[in-house]
CSV table of C-alpha atoms and ligand atoms in Angstrom, one decimal:
chain,number,residue,atom,x,y,z
A,4,MET,CA,-0.2,-0.1,-0.1
A,5,LEU,CA,1.1,3.7,0.1
A,6,SER,CA,4.4,4.4,2.1
A,7,PHE,CA,3.7,7.5,4.0
A,8,ASP,CA,6.7,10.5,4.9
A,9,ASN,CA,4.3,13.1,6.6
A,10,THR,CA,5.7,16.4,7.5
A,11,TYR,CA,2.8,18.8,7.4
A,12,ALA,CA,1.5,16.8,10.5
A,13,ARG,CA,4.6,17.8,12.2
A,14,LEU,CA,4.1,21.3,12.0
A,15,PRO,CA,2.4,22.9,15.0
A,16,GLU,CA,-1.3,21.3,16.0
A,17,ARG,CA,-2.8,25.0,14.9
A,18,PHE,CA,-2.2,24.1,11.3
A,19,TYR,CA,-4.9,21.4,11.2
A,20,ALA,CA,-7.2,19.3,13.1
A,21,ARG,CA,-6.8,15.7,13.6
A,22,VAL,CA,-9.7,13.6,12.3
A,23,ALA,CA,-10.3,10.5,10.9
A,24,PRO,CA,-12.6,9.9,8.1
A,25,THR,CA,-16.5,8.7,8.9
A,26,LEU,CA,-17.3,5.1,7.8
A,27,VAL,CA,-19.3,4.5,4.4
A,28,SER,CA,-21.6,1.5,4.3
A,29,ASP,CA,-20.5,0.4,0.7
A,30,PRO,CA,-17.2,1.6,-0.9
A,31,ARG,CA,-16.5,0.3,-4.3
A,32,VAL,CA,-13.5,1.8,-6.9
A,33,VAL,CA,-15.0,3.1,-10.0
A,34,ARG,CA,-11.3,3.7,-11.3
A,35,VAL,CA,-7.8,3.9,-10.3
A,36,ASN,CA,-5.5,6.0,-12.3
A,37,ARG,CA,-3.0,3.3,-13.0
A,38,PRO,CA,0.2,5.7,-14.1
A,39,LEU,CA,-0.2,7.8,-11.0
A,40,ALA,CA,-0.8,4.9,-8.7
A,41,GLU,CA,2.5,3.5,-10.1
A,42,MET,CA,4.4,7.0,-9.7
A,43,LEU,CA,3.2,6.9,-6.1
A,44,GLY,CA,4.7,3.4,-5.6
A,45,VAL,CA,1.6,1.6,-5.3
A,46,SER,CA,0.3,-1.1,-7.2
A,47,PRO,CA,-3.1,-0.2,-9.4
A,48,GLU,CA,-4.1,-3.9,-8.4
A,49,ALA,CA,-4.1,-3.4,-4.8
A,50,LEU,CA,-5.8,-0.3,-4.7
A,51,GLY,CA,-8.5,-1.6,-7.3
A,52,SER,CA,-9.1,-4.4,-4.6
A,53,THR,CA,-11.7,-4.9,-2.0
A,54,ALA,CA,-9.0,-3.8,0.5
A,55,GLY,CA,-8.0,-0.9,-1.5
A,56,ALA,CA,-11.4,0.3,-1.9
A,57,SER,CA,-11.8,0.3,2.0
A,58,VAL,CA,-8.6,2.7,2.0
A,59,LEU,CA,-9.9,4.7,-0.7
A,60,ALA,CA,-13.1,5.7,1.2
A,61,GLY,CA,-11.8,6.0,4.3
A,62,ASN,CA,-12.7,2.9,5.8
A,63,ASP,CA,-9.5,1.4,6.7
A,64,ILE,CA,-6.5,3.9,7.6
A,65,PRO,CA,-3.3,2.4,6.2
A,66,PRO,CA,0.1,2.3,8.4
A,67,GLY,CA,1.7,5.6,8.5
A,68,ALA,CA,-1.4,7.8,7.5
A,69,GLU,CA,-2.1,10.5,9.6
A,70,PRO,CA,-5.9,11.9,8.7
A,71,ILE,CA,-5.8,15.6,9.3
A,72,ALA,CA,-8.0,18.4,7.9
A,73,LEU,CA,-5.8,21.6,7.3
A,74,ALA,CA,-6.8,24.7,8.5
A,75,TYR,CA,-6.9,27.9,5.9
A,76,ALA,CA,-9.1,31.1,5.1
A,77,GLY,CA,-9.8,32.9,1.9
A,78,HIS,CA,-10.9,35.8,-0.3
A,79,GLN,CA,-13.8,34.1,-1.9
A,80,PHE,CA,-15.5,36.5,-4.6
A,81,GLY,CA,-13.5,39.5,-3.2
A,82,GLU,CA,-14.6,38.8,0.4
A,83,PHE,CA,-12.1,37.7,3.3
A,84,VAL,CA,-13.6,34.8,5.2
A,85,PRO,CA,-11.1,34.2,8.0
A,86,GLN,CA,-12.0,30.6,8.6
A,87,LEU,CA,-12.7,28.1,6.0
A,88,GLY,CA,-10.8,24.9,6.1
A,89,ASP,CA,-10.9,21.3,4.9
A,90,GLY,CA,-14.7,20.8,5.4
A,91,ARG,CA,-15.1,17.6,3.8
A,92,ALA,CA,-11.3,16.6,2.5
A,93,ILE,CA,-9.1,14.3,4.8
A,94,LEU,CA,-5.4,14.5,4.0
A,95,LEU,CA,-3.9,10.7,4.7
A,96,GLY,CA,-0.5,12.1,4.5
A,97,GLU,CA,2.4,12.6,2.2
A,98,VAL,CA,4.1,10.0,-0.1
A,99,ILE,CA,7.2,10.2,-1.9
A,100,GLY,CA,6.9,9.0,-5.5
A,101,THR,CA,9.1,6.7,-7.6
A,102,ASP,CA,10.5,10.2,-9.4
A,103,GLY,CA,11.4,11.4,-6.0
A,104,ARG,CA,8.8,13.8,-5.5
A,105,ARG,CA,6.4,14.1,-2.4
A,106,ARG,CA,3.1,14.6,-2.9
A,107,ASP,CA,-0.2,14.5,-0.6
A,108,VAL,CA,-3.1,12.0,-0.8
A,109,GLN,CA,-6.1,13.5,0.2
A,110,LEU,CA,-9.5,11.8,0.4
A,111,LYS,CA,-12.4,14.5,-0.6
A,112,GLY,CA,-15.7,14.0,0.3
A,113,ALA,CA,-14.3,11.6,3.4
A,114,GLY,CA,-16.6,13.1,6.3
A,115,ARG,CA,-17.3,15.9,8.6
A,116,THR,CA,-14.3,17.8,10.1
A,117,PRO,CA,-14.3,20.9,12.4
A,118,PHE,CA,-14.2,23.1,9.4
A,119,SER,CA,-17.3,21.7,8.0
A,120,ARG,CA,-19.5,24.7,9.1
A,121,GLY,CA,-22.8,23.7,7.9
A,122,GLY,CA,-21.8,21.2,5.5
A,123,ASP,CA,-22.2,17.1,5.5
A,124,GLY,CA,-18.6,16.6,4.7
A,125,ARG,CA,-19.4,14.4,1.4
A,126,ALA,CA,-19.1,14.9,-1.9
A,127,ALA,CA,-21.6,13.7,-5.0
A,128,LEU,CA,-20.8,11.3,-7.8
A,129,GLY,CA,-21.2,13.7,-10.4
A,130,PRO,CA,-18.8,16.5,-9.1
A,131,VAL,CA,-16.0,13.7,-8.4
A,132,LEU,CA,-16.2,12.4,-11.9
A,133,ARG,CA,-16.0,16.2,-13.0
A,134,GLU,CA,-12.9,16.5,-11.1
A,135,TYR,CA,-11.3,13.3,-12.2
A,136,LEU,CA,-12.1,14.0,-15.9
A,137,VAL,CA,-10.9,17.7,-16.1
A,138,SER,CA,-7.7,17.2,-13.6
A,139,GLU,CA,-6.3,14.4,-15.3
A,140,ALA,CA,-7.1,16.1,-18.7
A,141,MET,CA,-5.3,19.2,-17.4
A,142,ALA,CA,-2.2,17.1,-16.4
A,143,ALA,CA,-2.1,15.3,-20.0
A,144,LEU,CA,-2.2,18.5,-21.5
A,145,GLY,CA,0.9,19.6,-19.6
A,146,VAL,CA,-0.8,22.1,-17.1
A,147,PRO,CA,0.3,22.3,-13.7
A,148,THR,CA,-2.5,20.6,-11.5
A,149,THR,CA,-3.7,18.4,-8.6
A,150,ARG,CA,-4.3,14.7,-9.9
A,151,ALA,CA,-6.7,12.0,-9.4
A,152,LEU,CA,-5.4,9.1,-7.9
A,153,ALA,CA,-8.8,7.2,-8.0
A,154,VAL,CA,-13.1,7.4,-7.7
A,155,ALA,CA,-14.8,5.6,-5.0
A,156,THR,CA,-18.4,5.3,-4.6
A,157,THR,CA,-19.7,5.0,-0.8
A,158,GLY,CA,-22.9,2.9,-1.1
A,159,GLU,CA,-24.4,6.1,0.6
A,160,ARG,CA,-26.5,9.1,-1.0
A,161,VAL,CA,-26.1,12.9,-0.3
A,162,LEU,CA,-28.4,15.1,0.0
A,163,ARG,CA,-28.0,17.9,-2.6
A,164,GLU,CA,-30.9,19.1,-5.1
A,165,ALA,CA,-32.0,16.0,-4.8
A,166,ALA,CA,-30.4,12.7,-3.4
A,167,LEU,CA,-27.3,11.6,-5.3
A,168,PRO,CA,-25.0,8.7,-5.0
A,169,GLY,CA,-22.1,9.6,-2.6
A,170,ALA,CA,-18.3,9.4,-3.8
A,171,ILE,CA,-15.1,10.0,-2.6
A,172,LEU,CA,-12.2,11.3,-4.7
A,173,ALA,CA,-8.7,10.5,-4.0
A,174,ARG,CA,-6.7,13.5,-4.8
A,175,VAL,CA,-2.8,14.2,-4.9
A,176,ALA,CA,-1.1,17.5,-4.9
A,177,ALA,CA,2.4,18.5,-4.4
A,178,SER,CA,0.9,19.9,-1.4
A,179,HIS,CA,-2.4,21.8,-0.4
A,180,LEU,CA,-0.7,24.7,0.8
A,181,ARG,CA,-2.7,28.0,-0.5
A,182,VAL,CA,-2.8,31.7,-0.3
A,183,GLY,CA,-5.4,31.0,2.0
A,184,THR,CA,-3.4,29.0,4.3
A,185,PHE,CA,-1.1,32.1,5.0
A,186,GLU,CA,-4.2,34.4,5.1
A,187,PHE,CA,-5.4,32.4,7.9
A,188,PHE,CA,-2.5,32.8,10.2
A,189,ALA,CA,-1.8,36.4,9.2
A,190,ALA,CA,-5.5,37.3,10.1
A,191,ARG,CA,-4.6,35.9,13.4
A,192,HIS,CA,-1.0,38.0,13.8
A,193,ASP,CA,0.5,34.5,14.3
A,194,ARG,CA,4.0,35.4,13.1
A,195,GLU,CA,5.6,32.1,14.5
A,196,ALA,CA,3.1,30.2,12.6
A,197,LEU,CA,3.9,32.1,9.3
A,198,LEU,CA,7.5,31.6,9.8
A,199,ALA,CA,7.2,28.1,10.0
A,200,LEU,CA,4.7,27.8,7.1
A,201,THR,CA,7.1,30.1,4.7
A,202,ALA,CA,10.0,27.6,5.7
A,203,HIS,CA,7.8,24.8,5.0
A,204,ALA,CA,6.5,26.0,1.7
A,205,LEU,CA,10.1,27.1,0.7
A,206,ALA,CA,11.6,24.2,1.3
A,207,ARG,CA,8.9,22.0,-0.2
A,208,HIS,CA,8.2,23.8,-3.6
A,209,TYR,CA,10.9,26.4,-4.2
A,210,PRO,CA,14.3,24.5,-2.8
A,211,GLY,CA,16.3,26.2,-5.2
A,212,ALA,CA,15.3,29.8,-3.3
A,213,LEU,CA,16.5,29.0,-0.1
A,214,GLY,CA,19.3,30.9,1.4
A,215,THR,CA,18.8,34.4,-0.2
A,216,GLY,CA,18.4,35.7,3.5
A,217,ASN,CA,14.7,36.9,2.8
A,218,ASP,CA,12.6,33.5,2.6
A,219,ALA,CA,9.2,35.3,2.6
A,220,LEU,CA,10.6,37.5,-0.5
A,221,ALA,CA,11.8,34.7,-2.2
A,222,LEU,CA,8.6,32.6,-1.6
A,223,LEU,CA,6.5,35.6,-2.8
A,224,GLU,CA,8.8,36.1,-5.8
A,225,ARG,CA,8.4,32.4,-6.6
A,226,VAL,CA,4.7,31.8,-6.4
A,227,ILE,CA,3.9,34.8,-8.8
A,228,GLU,CA,6.2,33.6,-11.2
A,229,ALA,CA,4.7,30.2,-11.0
A,230,GLN,CA,0.7,31.8,-11.0
A,231,ALA,CA,2.0,33.9,-13.8
A,232,GLY,CA,2.7,30.7,-15.7
A,233,LEU,CA,0.0,28.9,-14.7
A,234,VAL,CA,-2.7,31.2,-16.0
A,235,ALA,CA,-0.6,31.5,-19.4
A,236,GLY,CA,-1.0,27.6,-19.3
A,237,TRP,CA,-5.2,27.9,-19.1
A,238,LEU,CA,-5.4,30.4,-21.7
A,239,GLY,CA,-3.3,28.4,-24.2
A,240,VAL,CA,-6.0,25.6,-23.6
A,241,GLY,CA,-8.9,27.4,-23.2
A,242,PHE,CA,-9.5,26.7,-19.3
A,243,VAL,CA,-11.8,28.8,-17.1
A,244,HIS,CA,-11.3,27.9,-13.4
A,245,GLY,CA,-14.3,29.5,-12.5
A,246,VAL,CA,-13.7,30.1,-8.8
A,247,MET,CA,-10.4,31.9,-8.4
A,248,ASN,CA,-10.6,32.4,-4.6
A,249,THR,CA,-7.5,32.7,-2.6
A,250,ASP,CA,-8.4,29.3,-0.7
A,251,ASN,CA,-8.4,27.8,-4.0
A,252,THR,CA,-4.9,29.4,-5.0
A,253,ALA,CA,-2.2,26.6,-4.4
A,254,ILE,CA,1.5,27.9,-3.3
A,255,SER,CA,2.6,24.9,-5.8
A,256,GLY,CA,1.5,26.9,-8.7
A,257,GLU,CA,-0.8,23.9,-9.4
A,258,THR,CA,-4.5,24.3,-10.6
A,259,LEU,CA,-6.4,23.5,-7.8
A,260,ASP,CA,-10.1,23.2,-7.2
A,261,TYR,CA,-12.3,21.7,-9.7
A,262,GLY,CA,-15.7,23.1,-8.9
A,263,PRO,CA,-17.6,25.1,-11.6
A,264,CYS,CA,-14.7,25.0,-14.1
A,265,ALA,CA,-15.0,24.4,-17.9
A,266,PHE,CA,-13.4,24.6,-21.2
A,267,LEU,CA,-14.2,27.0,-24.0
A,268,ASP,CA,-15.6,25.8,-26.9
A,269,ALA,CA,-16.3,29.1,-29.2
A,270,TYR,CA,-13.3,31.6,-28.3
A,271,ASP,CA,-14.5,34.5,-26.3
A,272,PRO,CA,-12.4,36.2,-23.5
A,273,LYS,CA,-15.8,37.1,-21.5
A,274,THR,CA,-16.8,33.5,-21.2
A,275,LYS,CA,-17.8,32.5,-17.7
A,276,PHE,CA,-19.6,29.2,-16.7
A,277,SER,CA,-20.0,29.3,-13.1
A,278,SER,CA,-23.5,29.9,-12.0
A,279,ILE,CA,-22.7,32.2,-9.0
A,280,ASP,CA,-19.9,34.3,-10.8
A,281,HIS,CA,-22.8,37.0,-11.5
A,282,GLY,CA,-20.4,40.1,-12.4
A,283,GLY,CA,-18.0,37.5,-14.5
A,284,ARG,CA,-15.3,38.3,-12.3
A,285,TYR,CA,-13.7,34.9,-12.6
A,286,ALA,CA,-14.2,35.1,-16.7
A,287,PHE,CA,-11.9,33.5,-19.2
A,288,GLY,CA,-10.0,36.8,-20.1
A,289,ASN,CA,-10.0,38.2,-16.3
A,290,GLN,CA,-7.9,35.5,-15.0
A,291,PRO,CA,-4.7,37.1,-15.4
A,292,ARG,CA,-5.6,40.0,-13.7
A,293,ILE,CA,-7.5,37.9,-10.8
A,294,ALA,CA,-4.3,35.8,-10.3
A,295,GLN,CA,-2.3,39.2,-9.8
A,296,TRP,CA,-5.1,40.0,-7.3
A,297,ASN,CA,-4.5,36.8,-5.5
A,298,MET,CA,-1.0,37.2,-5.1
A,299,ALA,CA,-1.4,40.8,-3.9
A,300,ARG,CA,-3.5,39.3,-0.8
A,301,PHE,CA,-0.5,36.6,-0.9
A,302,ALA,CA,2.1,39.4,-0.3
A,303,GLU,CA,0.1,41.4,2.3
A,304,THR,CA,0.2,37.8,4.6
A,305,LEU,CA,3.9,38.2,4.2
A,306,LEU,CA,4.9,41.8,4.7
A,307,GLY,CA,5.8,41.4,8.6
A,308,LEU,CA,8.3,38.8,7.5
A,309,ILE,CA,10.1,40.6,4.6
A,310,ALA,CA,11.5,43.3,6.6
A,311,ASP,CA,11.2,44.7,10.2
A,312,ASP,CA,10.4,48.2,8.6
A,313,GLU,CA,6.9,48.6,7.1
A,314,ASP,CA,7.4,50.9,4.5
A,315,GLU,CA,10.6,48.9,3.1
A,316,ALA,CA,8.5,45.7,3.2
A,317,VAL,CA,5.6,47.4,1.1
A,318,ARG,CA,8.2,48.3,-1.2
A,319,LEU,CA,9.9,45.2,-1.7
A,320,ALA,CA,6.7,43.3,-2.3
A,321,THR,CA,4.9,46.1,-4.4
A,322,GLU,CA,8.2,45.9,-6.5
A,323,ARG,CA,7.8,42.0,-6.9
A,324,LEU,CA,3.9,42.2,-7.6
A,325,THR,CA,4.3,44.7,-10.5
A,326,ARG,CA,6.3,42.1,-12.2
A,327,PHE,CA,3.2,40.1,-12.3
A,328,PRO,CA,1.8,41.4,-15.6
A,329,ALA,CA,5.2,41.1,-17.4
A,330,LEU,CA,5.8,37.6,-16.7
A,331,PHE,CA,2.3,36.6,-17.6
A,332,GLU,CA,2.7,38.4,-20.7
A,333,ALA,CA,6.2,36.6,-21.5
A,334,ALA,CA,4.8,33.2,-20.5
A,335,HIS,CA,1.6,33.7,-23.0
A,336,LEU,CA,3.5,34.6,-25.8
A,337,ARG,CA,5.5,31.5,-25.4
A,338,VAL,CA,2.1,29.5,-25.1
A,339,LEU,CA,0.9,31.6,-28.2
A,340,ARG,CA,4.2,31.3,-30.2
A,341,ALA,CA,3.9,27.3,-29.8
A,342,LYS,CA,0.2,27.5,-31.0
A,343,LEU,CA,1.0,29.5,-33.9
A,344,GLY,CA,4.0,27.3,-34.7
A,345,LEU,CA,6.4,30.5,-34.4
A,346,VAL,CA,9.9,29.5,-33.7
A,347,ARG,CA,12.0,32.7,-33.7
A,348,GLU,CA,10.8,35.5,-31.7
A,349,GLU,CA,9.8,38.7,-33.7
A,350,PRO,CA,8.3,42.2,-32.3
A,351,ASP,CA,5.2,42.0,-33.9
A,352,ASP,CA,4.2,38.2,-32.8
A,353,ARG,CA,1.8,39.5,-30.0
A,354,ALA,CA,-0.1,41.5,-32.3
A,355,LEU,CA,-0.2,38.7,-35.0
A,356,ALA,CA,-1.7,36.6,-32.4
A,357,GLN,CA,-3.8,39.1,-30.9
A,358,ASP,CA,-5.4,39.9,-34.4
A,359,LEU,CA,-6.3,36.1,-34.7
A,360,LEU,CA,-7.9,35.9,-31.3
A,361,ASP,CA,-9.9,39.3,-32.1
A,362,ARG,CA,-11.0,37.5,-35.1
A,363,LEU,CA,-11.8,34.0,-33.4
A,364,ALA,CA,-13.8,36.0,-30.8
A,365,GLN,CA,-15.8,38.3,-33.4
A,366,HIS,CA,-16.8,35.4,-35.5
A,367,GLN,CA,-17.2,32.7,-32.3
A,368,VAL,CA,-15.0,30.2,-33.7
A,369,ASP,CA,-13.8,27.0,-31.8
A,370,TYR,CA,-10.7,27.6,-30.2
A,371,THR,CA,-9.4,24.4,-29.8
A,372,SER,CA,-10.7,23.1,-33.1
A,373,PHE,CA,-8.9,26.1,-35.0
A,374,PHE,CA,-5.9,25.5,-33.6
A,375,ARG,CA,-5.7,22.0,-34.1
A,376,ARG,CA,-6.7,22.3,-37.9
A,377,LEU,CA,-4.2,24.9,-38.3
A,378,CYS,CA,-1.6,22.4,-37.5
A,379,ALA,CA,-2.3,21.0,-41.2
A,380,SER,CA,-2.8,24.4,-43.0
A,381,ALA,CA,1.0,25.2,-42.0
A,382,VAL,CA,2.2,22.7,-44.1
A,383,ASP,CA,0.0,22.6,-46.9
A,384,PRO,CA,-2.2,25.9,-47.3
A,385,SER,CA,-4.8,23.2,-49.2
A,386,ALA,CA,-5.7,22.4,-45.8
A,387,ASP,CA,-7.3,25.8,-45.4
A,388,ALA,CA,-10.2,24.4,-46.4
A,389,GLU,CA,-10.8,22.5,-43.1
A,390,VAL,CA,-10.1,26.0,-41.2
A,391,LEU,CA,-12.3,28.2,-43.5
A,392,ALA,CA,-15.5,25.7,-42.6
A,393,LEU,CA,-15.3,27.2,-39.0
A,394,PHE,CA,-15.8,30.8,-40.1
A,395,ALA,CA,-18.9,32.0,-41.5
A,396,GLU,CA,-16.9,35.0,-43.5
A,397,PRO,CA,-13.9,33.0,-45.0
A,398,ASP,CA,-11.8,36.5,-45.5
A,399,ALA,CA,-11.8,36.8,-41.7
A,400,PHE,CA,-9.3,33.9,-41.6
A,401,ARG,CA,-7.6,34.5,-45.2
A,402,THR,CA,-6.5,37.8,-44.4
A,403,TRP,CA,-5.0,36.8,-41.4
A,404,ALA,CA,-3.4,33.6,-42.9
A,405,GLU,CA,-1.9,35.5,-45.5
A,406,THR,CA,0.2,37.6,-42.7
A,407,TRP,CA,0.8,34.6,-40.7
A,408,ARG,CA,2.2,32.6,-43.9
A,409,ARG,CA,4.6,35.2,-44.9
A,410,ARG,CA,6.1,35.1,-40.9
A,411,LEU,CA,6.3,31.5,-41.0
A,412,ALA,CA,8.4,31.7,-44.3
A,413,ARG,CA,11.0,33.5,-42.0
A,414,ASP,CA,11.3,30.8,-39.6
A,415,PRO,CA,14.1,28.4,-40.1
A,416,ILE,CA,12.1,25.2,-39.3
A,417,ALA,CA,11.2,22.5,-41.7
A,418,ALA,CA,7.3,22.5,-42.3
A,419,ASP,CA,7.0,18.7,-40.8
A,420,ALA,CA,8.8,19.6,-37.8
A,421,ARG,CA,6.6,22.5,-37.2
A,422,ALA,CA,3.3,20.6,-38.0
A,423,SER,CA,4.4,18.0,-35.4
A,424,ALA,CA,5.6,20.8,-32.8
A,425,MET,CA,2.2,22.4,-33.5
A,426,ARG,CA,0.2,19.2,-32.9
A,427,ARG,CA,1.9,18.8,-29.3
A,428,ALA,CA,1.0,22.8,-28.5
A,429,ASN,CA,-2.6,22.4,-29.7
A,430,PRO,CA,-4.7,19.3,-28.4
A,431,ALA,CA,-7.3,17.4,-30.3
A,432,PHE,CA,-9.2,16.9,-27.3
A,433,ILE,CA,-10.1,18.6,-24.3
A,434,PRO,CA,-12.9,17.9,-21.9
A,435,ARG,CA,-15.6,19.4,-23.8
A,436,ASN,CA,-18.5,20.4,-21.0
A,437,HIS,CA,-21.2,18.5,-23.3
A,438,ARG,CA,-19.3,15.3,-22.8
A,439,VAL,CA,-18.3,15.6,-19.5
A,440,GLU,CA,-21.8,16.3,-18.5
A,441,GLU,CA,-23.0,13.4,-20.7
A,442,ALA,CA,-20.6,11.0,-18.7
A,443,ILE,CA,-21.6,12.2,-15.5
A,444,GLU,CA,-25.4,11.7,-16.5
A,445,ALA,CA,-24.9,8.2,-17.7
A,446,ALA,CA,-23.2,7.2,-14.4
A,447,VAL,CA,-25.3,9.0,-12.0
A,448,ARG,CA,-28.4,8.1,-13.5
A,449,LEU,CA,-27.9,4.8,-15.1
A,450,GLY,CA,-24.9,3.7,-12.9
A,451,ASP,CA,-23.4,3.3,-16.6
A,452,PHE,CA,-19.5,4.4,-16.1
A,453,GLY,CA,-18.8,3.4,-19.6
A,454,PRO,CA,-19.1,6.7,-21.0
A,455,PHE,CA,-16.7,8.2,-18.2
A,456,HIS,CA,-14.1,5.5,-18.8
A,457,ARG,CA,-13.8,6.1,-22.4
A,458,LEU,CA,-13.7,10.0,-21.9
A,459,ALA,CA,-10.9,9.6,-19.4
A,460,ASP,CA,-9.2,7.2,-21.6
A,461,VAL,CA,-9.0,9.4,-24.6
A,462,LEU,CA,-8.3,12.6,-22.5
A,463,ALA,CA,-5.4,10.8,-21.1
A,464,ARG,CA,-3.7,11.5,-24.5
A,465,PRO,CA,-5.0,14.7,-25.9
A,466,TYR,CA,-2.3,15.6,-28.7
A,467,ASP,CA,-3.1,12.3,-30.3
A,468,ASP,CA,-5.6,12.1,-33.4
A,469,GLN,CA,-8.0,9.3,-32.3
A,470,PRO,CA,-10.2,9.0,-35.0
A,471,ASP,CA,-12.2,6.5,-33.4
A,472,HIS,CA,-13.3,9.1,-30.8
A,473,ALA,CA,-13.4,11.7,-33.3
A,474,ASN,CA,-17.2,12.7,-31.6
A,475,LEU,CA,-15.6,13.3,-28.5
A,476,ALA,CA,-13.4,16.1,-30.0
A,477,ALA,CA,-15.9,18.0,-32.0
A,478,PRO,CA,-17.6,20.9,-30.5
A,479,PRO,CA,-20.9,21.1,-29.1
A,480,GLY,CA,-24.0,21.5,-31.5
A,481,PRO,CA,-26.4,24.1,-31.2
A,482,GLU,CA,-28.4,21.9,-28.8
A,483,GLN,CA,-25.6,20.6,-26.7
A,484,GLY,CA,-23.8,23.7,-25.4
A,485,VAL,CA,-23.6,23.9,-21.6
A,486,TYR,CA,-23.3,27.1,-20.4
A,487,ARG,CA,-23.7,27.2,-16.6
A,488,THR,CA,-21.9,25.0,-14.0
A,489,PHE,CA,-22.0,24.6,-10.4
A,490,CYS,CA,-19.8,24.5,-7.9
A,491,GLY,CA,-19.1,21.0,-6.5
A,492,THR,CA,-20.4,21.0,-3.2
B,505,AMP,P1,-15.0,25.1,-2.2
B,505,AMP,O1,-16.1,25.9,-2.8
B,505,AMP,O2,-15.1,23.6,-2.6
B,505,AMP,O3,-13.4,25.6,-2.6
B,505,AMP,O4,-15.4,24.9,-0.7
B,505,AMP,C1,-15.3,26.3,-0.1
B,505,AMP,C2,-15.4,25.9,1.3
B,505,AMP,O5,-16.4,25.0,1.9
B,505,AMP,C3,-14.1,24.6,1.9
B,505,AMP,O6,-14.0,25.0,3.3
B,505,AMP,C4,-14.6,23.7,1.7
B,505,AMP,O7,-14.0,22.7,2.6
B,505,AMP,C5,-16.3,23.8,2.3
B,505,AMP,N1,-17.2,22.5,1.5
B,505,AMP,C6,-17.7,22.8,0.5
B,505,AMP,N2,-18.4,21.6,0.6
B,505,AMP,C7,-18.5,20.9,1.7
B,505,AMP,C8,-19.1,20.1,2.1
B,505,AMP,N3,-20.5,19.3,1.4
B,505,AMP,N4,-19.3,19.7,3.4
B,505,AMP,C9,-18.3,20.4,4.0
B,505,AMP,N5,-17.8,21.4,3.9
B,505,AMP,C10,-17.6,21.5,2.4
B,506,MG,MG1,-11.8,25.3,-2.5
């Protein structure tokens, strides 16, 4: 079974609550993520067995696990909430993988904790399957993310808008440290805790930044870089996180919390899916600005550690924060260049990309299909027909493509090499919302997990053409669009 090596549980008691998962009646494993299990040094067969189901559902605490619920606070839609914490997730402990990396193994939906407030501590099957599909798709797309090790059903019902089957997600993360973890202690003026947390976070996630003489400033710098890169990655694949609260902003730079998230079909920076995001605060195109706002909240928690003199601390932190837009722009431009098949860097590349994005938005062109089809066009202009089919007005593409082709001609790379590089930057498959919903419906209503497994298998190889599964690549038809998503509670 899993071999634990816990460090967070060695931190002071006020960082968490020791709490065991609540027993469930009939644990059954729906899916084990084989490659991830192997990376964690545990046999997928063992996890999929009856004994494995007991562990994955929280009925059996494996040796070395020290179940805890972590304390954290957070800004939710701009408002500070001084105490949130793991209300339904229980950390079993940390495992060092075959790659030498330390990862948290957490059971989400494992029962009530001292942080549950009014909640039941449980998760419904639908949101658990959704997190499995989308987080694993993100990993396969190459965007930093928490992972999904397994899904188990509990045999119990959870009461939401209706009585729904209950499930537990075994989530794996570089850590579950959040901006909100720092906010929890900053709000309590607990300097000692902030020092310990900073040391833990820096050693765990950015060991290369140890020893500068200013741990807090070094951590701030690294987290800002990581978040700028992360959001650029999201924009590259068309991901809308949907609930970029500071309690969902991971210090590791991984995507965390797959509640109301969804991927764009038609490109439009104003796209938002979450039913509770009324103002579009977390809309697709707003994500860089929000990440920077979240980093400002992070910086505030560290001011007392950055310098004894408050003005000096503010000056140093502000200087780091103002780097965010340039860091994001640079990362985003790298992503866009790769999507467009550009090898060299030229000053007009950003404008070329923006001109295209404006056209995609204006003509509501499917983002993923467009870029995937563009890969073939880069080699052979006769493939343009496929791209043009996505536009109601062909000139909208043609006039842009002329500039793009002139630009490609200046790049020293063979057409075939360019096309295959582009196919690694432009996925054929993303977790299309209507397909995710379809897979969830079949599982929740009919107990049919076939569509879920098929979608998970296909999304594990998003950059491969899989002609047998072309229907999973296609955008939704007019009746299939899903425009609203709900928090995974
Ligand atoms: P989220 O919207 O998933 O980021 O959750 C926000 C907060 O609500 C976190 O503290 C969660 O642990 C808590 N929470 C969400 N759902 C539940 C639930 N069913 N039971 C207890 N706490 C929950
Ligand atoms: Mg959350």
